[in-house]
Amino acid sequence: MIYTIAQLRSLARSKDERLEDTVTYPDSWIDDKIEKGFETCEDAKQVFSTSETYDLTTDIANGLTEVEIILQQEPHSIYAIQADTMSFESTIMGNNHIVVKILPTAPNAQDKTVTVKYFFYPTMPISTIEMSPEVYHLFRHSLYVNLYGSLRDKENEQYHQAQVERFVKEGTFTLPPDFETTSVDNFWRMGWI
């Protein structure tokens, strides 16, 4: 399902009557807790994934021998880099940027793209975000952990933290559709995360 920022703000405010006070707890305060909820959720279980494809045709035509790819989202971990290995070599740098070395055979490559697949931390501002029902349930408890932590309500914070831990332990979260088809052994030789 796709959730809007307005729905997530409403979810946050509905959890505790104190949060209905929009002067003390403006949207910016709520947004910060939503973002921290995403972090808590992703740290508990990698559930937010995406894929980015970069076309290197222009870089090859301009004679570049190396290109740095800066990912659009904040990566948690990169699980696959797909490219023609006869034309490109890729290395993951410590800052989770990818450096692609363009080999001399690249101008003749049929496919001049590099696809990076990774888990990420959703960051604000957002207008919408897609979450499965199971991920949404985990996110809700992760959000509540951060809300009650900020409200200094230890009892509720601990309750929701226990729910996050239980849900991660018992949940049947699905991996990205192609996660298991990537060559993990080959991937780990590509570089350090």
Tab-separated table of C-alpha atoms in Angstrom:
chain	number	residue	atom	x	y	z
A	1	MET	CA	0.000	0.000	0.000
A	2	ILE	CA	1.038	3.584	-0.500
A	3	TYR	CA	0.899	5.898	2.503
A	4	THR	CA	1.041	9.684	2.370
A	5	ILE	CA	2.905	11.876	4.829
A	6	ALA	CA	-0.490	13.184	5.990
A	7	GLN	CA	-1.554	9.624	6.851
A	8	LEU	CA	1.671	8.995	8.752
A	9	ARG	CA	1.301	12.258	10.667
A	10	SER	CA	-2.280	11.331	11.510
A	11	LEU	CA	-1.129	7.907	12.683
A	12	ALA	CA	1.432	9.532	14.965
A	13	ARG	CA	-0.941	12.116	16.395
A	14	SER	CA	-3.697	9.545	17.031
A	15	LYS	CA	-1.503	7.471	19.334
A	16	ASP	CA	-1.446	9.935	22.241
A	17	GLU	CA	-3.759	12.861	23.008
A	18	ARG	CA	-0.771	15.079	23.876
A	19	LEU	CA	0.230	14.985	20.215
A	20	GLU	CA	-3.004	16.662	19.142
A	21	ASP	CA	-1.404	19.933	20.329
A	22	THR	CA	0.029	21.203	17.020
A	23	VAL	CA	1.710	24.198	18.686
A	24	THR	CA	3.798	22.131	21.100
A	25	TYR	CA	4.178	19.293	18.575
A	26	PRO	CA	4.182	20.836	15.083
A	27	ASP	CA	4.401	18.742	11.914
A	28	SER	CA	8.179	19.236	11.856
A	29	TRP	CA	8.423	17.531	15.288
A	30	ILE	CA	6.155	14.692	14.093
A	31	ASP	CA	8.167	14.347	10.850
A	32	ASP	CA	11.361	13.932	12.866
A	33	LYS	CA	9.764	11.050	14.806
A	34	ILE	CA	8.501	9.499	11.556
A	35	GLU	CA	12.034	9.572	10.134
A	36	LYS	CA	13.428	8.068	13.340
A	37	GLY	CA	10.671	5.449	13.134
A	38	PHE	CA	11.928	4.513	9.671
A	39	GLU	CA	15.459	4.200	11.093
A	40	THR	CA	14.298	2.025	13.993
A	41	CYS	CA	12.292	-0.134	11.595
A	42	GLU	CA	15.140	-0.565	9.080
A	43	ASP	CA	17.683	-1.254	11.844
A	44	ALA	CA	15.431	-3.962	13.271
A	45	LYS	CA	14.868	-5.660	9.901
A	46	GLN	CA	15.912	-4.628	6.416
A	47	VAL	CA	12.543	-3.953	4.812
A	48	PHE	CA	12.939	-0.878	2.596
A	49	SER	CA	14.617	-1.735	-0.708
A	50	THR	CA	15.050	-0.064	-4.045
A	51	SER	CA	16.881	-0.350	-7.332
A	52	GLU	CA	18.620	2.342	-9.398
A	53	THR	CA	19.861	1.947	-12.956
A	54	TYR	CA	22.562	4.183	-14.415
A	55	ASP	CA	23.181	4.455	-18.138
A	56	LEU	CA	26.898	4.905	-18.804
A	57	THR	CA	26.577	5.450	-22.576
A	58	THR	CA	27.438	9.166	-22.359
A	59	ASP	CA	30.326	8.518	-19.947
A	60	ILE	CA	31.768	5.941	-22.331
A	61	ALA	CA	31.351	8.316	-25.300
A	62	ASN	CA	33.134	11.064	-23.321
A	63	GLY	CA	36.116	8.756	-22.755
A	64	LEU	CA	35.748	8.439	-18.994
A	65	THR	CA	37.511	5.494	-17.407
A	66	GLU	CA	35.852	5.717	-14.021
A	67	VAL	CA	32.475	6.920	-12.743
A	68	GLU	CA	31.286	7.371	-9.173
A	69	ILE	CA	27.642	6.527	-8.518
A	70	ILE	CA	26.012	8.350	-5.620
A	71	LEU	CA	22.815	6.623	-4.562
A	72	GLN	CA	19.634	8.680	-4.309
A	73	GLN	CA	18.501	7.135	-1.005
A	74	GLU	CA	20.547	6.689	2.175
A	75	PRO	CA	21.780	3.093	1.824
A	76	HIS	CA	21.632	0.628	4.694
A	77	SER	CA	23.324	-2.093	2.679
A	78	ILE	CA	23.888	-2.818	-0.985
A	79	TYR	CA	22.955	-6.352	-1.973
A	80	ALA	CA	23.576	-6.426	-5.728
A	81	ILE	CA	25.344	-4.601	-8.512
A	82	GLN	CA	24.411	-5.844	-11.956
A	83	ALA	CA	26.546	-4.913	-14.938
A	84	ASP	CA	28.342	-6.500	-17.878
A	85	THR	CA	31.441	-7.801	-16.069
A	86	MET	CA	33.402	-7.882	-19.326
A	87	SER	CA	32.954	-4.115	-19.690
A	88	PHE	CA	32.645	-2.770	-16.139
A	89	GLU	CA	34.201	-3.411	-12.738
A	90	SER	CA	32.444	-2.037	-9.688
A	91	THR	CA	33.682	-1.376	-6.173
A	92	ILE	CA	31.639	-0.323	-3.169
A	93	MET	CA	33.394	2.425	-1.250
A	94	GLY	CA	33.241	2.914	2.527
A	95	ASN	CA	30.702	5.718	2.086
A	96	ASN	CA	28.405	3.344	0.146
A	97	HIS	CA	29.142	5.066	-3.127
A	98	ILE	CA	29.931	2.821	-6.063
A	99	VAL	CA	32.929	3.386	-8.282
A	100	VAL	CA	32.548	1.841	-11.721
A	101	LYS	CA	35.687	1.294	-13.766
A	102	ILE	CA	34.920	1.458	-17.489
A	103	LEU	CA	36.986	-1.179	-19.262
A	104	PRO	CA	38.262	-0.845	-22.850
A	105	THR	CA	35.582	-3.290	-24.065
A	106	ALA	CA	32.746	-1.043	-22.807
A	107	PRO	CA	32.081	0.776	-26.138
A	108	ASN	CA	31.140	-2.594	-27.669
A	109	ALA	CA	28.934	-3.743	-24.781
A	110	GLN	CA	25.324	-4.569	-25.602
A	111	ASP	CA	24.187	-3.268	-22.203
A	112	LYS	CA	25.869	-0.106	-20.972
A	113	THR	CA	23.927	0.143	-17.717
A	114	VAL	CA	24.758	-0.574	-14.101
A	115	THR	CA	21.926	-1.490	-11.731
A	116	VAL	CA	22.417	-1.092	-7.987
A	117	LYS	CA	20.013	-2.818	-5.597
A	118	TYR	CA	20.053	-1.923	-1.950
A	119	PHE	CA	18.242	-1.553	1.348
A	120	PHE	CA	17.806	2.039	2.486
A	121	TYR	CA	16.684	4.345	5.262
A	122	PRO	CA	13.716	6.458	4.139
A	123	THR	CA	14.479	10.092	4.915
A	124	MET	CA	12.283	13.140	5.126
A	125	PRO	CA	10.883	14.978	3.334
A	126	ILE	CA	8.658	12.436	1.619
A	127	SER	CA	5.212	12.793	0.122
A	128	THR	CA	4.418	9.059	-0.124
A	129	ILE	CA	5.998	5.741	0.776
A	130	GLU	CA	5.069	2.202	-0.152
A	131	MET	CA	4.877	-0.425	2.600
A	132	SER	CA	3.395	-3.886	2.705
A	133	PRO	CA	0.912	-4.489	5.536
A	134	GLU	CA	3.562	-6.376	7.495
A	135	VAL	CA	6.155	-3.612	7.094
A	136	TYR	CA	3.547	-1.011	8.032
A	137	HIS	CA	2.789	-2.925	11.238
A	138	LEU	CA	6.510	-3.013	12.116
A	139	PHE	CA	6.860	0.673	11.210
A	140	ARG	CA	3.929	1.661	13.453
A	141	HIS	CA	5.587	0.128	16.521
A	142	SER	CA	8.939	1.641	15.490
A	143	LEU	CA	7.264	5.052	15.240
A	144	TYR	CA	5.639	4.617	18.650
A	145	VAL	CA	9.014	3.743	20.205
A	146	ASN	CA	10.326	7.117	19.049
A	147	LEU	CA	7.194	9.061	19.970
A	148	TYR	CA	7.057	7.711	23.512
A	149	GLY	CA	10.822	8.049	23.909
A	150	SER	CA	10.512	11.746	23.072
A	151	LEU	CA	7.502	12.104	25.366
A	152	ARG	CA	9.571	10.470	28.133
A	153	ASP	CA	6.984	7.736	28.577
A	154	LYS	CA	9.290	4.824	29.366
A	155	GLU	CA	6.580	2.245	29.935
A	156	ASN	CA	4.953	2.723	26.522
A	157	GLU	CA	8.342	3.084	24.822
A	158	GLN	CA	9.465	-0.274	26.250
A	159	TYR	CA	6.157	-1.928	25.345
A	160	HIS	CA	6.457	-0.880	21.701
A	161	GLN	CA	10.170	-1.782	21.588
A	162	ALA	CA	9.200	-5.280	22.760
A	163	GLN	CA	6.573	-5.361	19.977
A	164	VAL	CA	9.230	-4.420	17.403
A	165	GLU	CA	11.490	-7.203	18.657
A	166	ARG	CA	8.650	-9.748	18.745
A	167	PHE	CA	7.457	-8.799	15.292
A	168	VAL	CA	10.966	-9.105	13.814
A	169	LYS	CA	11.410	-12.485	15.474
A	170	GLU	CA	8.027	-13.864	14.390
A	171	GLY	CA	7.449	-11.925	11.149
A	172	THR	CA	7.647	-13.454	7.706
A	173	PHE	CA	9.003	-10.436	5.880
A	174	THR	CA	9.521	-10.982	2.190
A	175	LEU	CA	12.833	-10.213	0.582
A	176	PRO	CA	13.017	-8.190	-2.629
A	177	PRO	CA	11.860	-10.411	-5.527
A	178	ASP	CA	15.354	-10.911	-6.942
A	179	PHE	CA	17.296	-10.958	-3.660
A	180	GLU	CA	17.979	-14.684	-3.675
A	181	THR	CA	18.962	-14.768	-7.345
A	182	THR	CA	21.924	-12.450	-6.819
A	183	SER	CA	25.272	-14.104	-6.383
A	184	VAL	CA	26.200	-13.304	-2.807
A	185	ASP	CA	29.662	-14.866	-3.093
A	186	ASN	CA	30.441	-12.755	-6.152
A	187	PHE	CA	28.910	-9.690	-4.505
A	188	TRP	CA	31.097	-9.832	-1.386
A	189	ARG	CA	34.243	-9.875	-3.545
A	190	MET	CA	33.221	-6.534	-5.090
A	191	GLY	CA	34.044	-4.366	-2.100
A	192	TRP	CA	33.438	-3.278	1.417
A	193	ILE	CA	30.132	-1.963	2.722
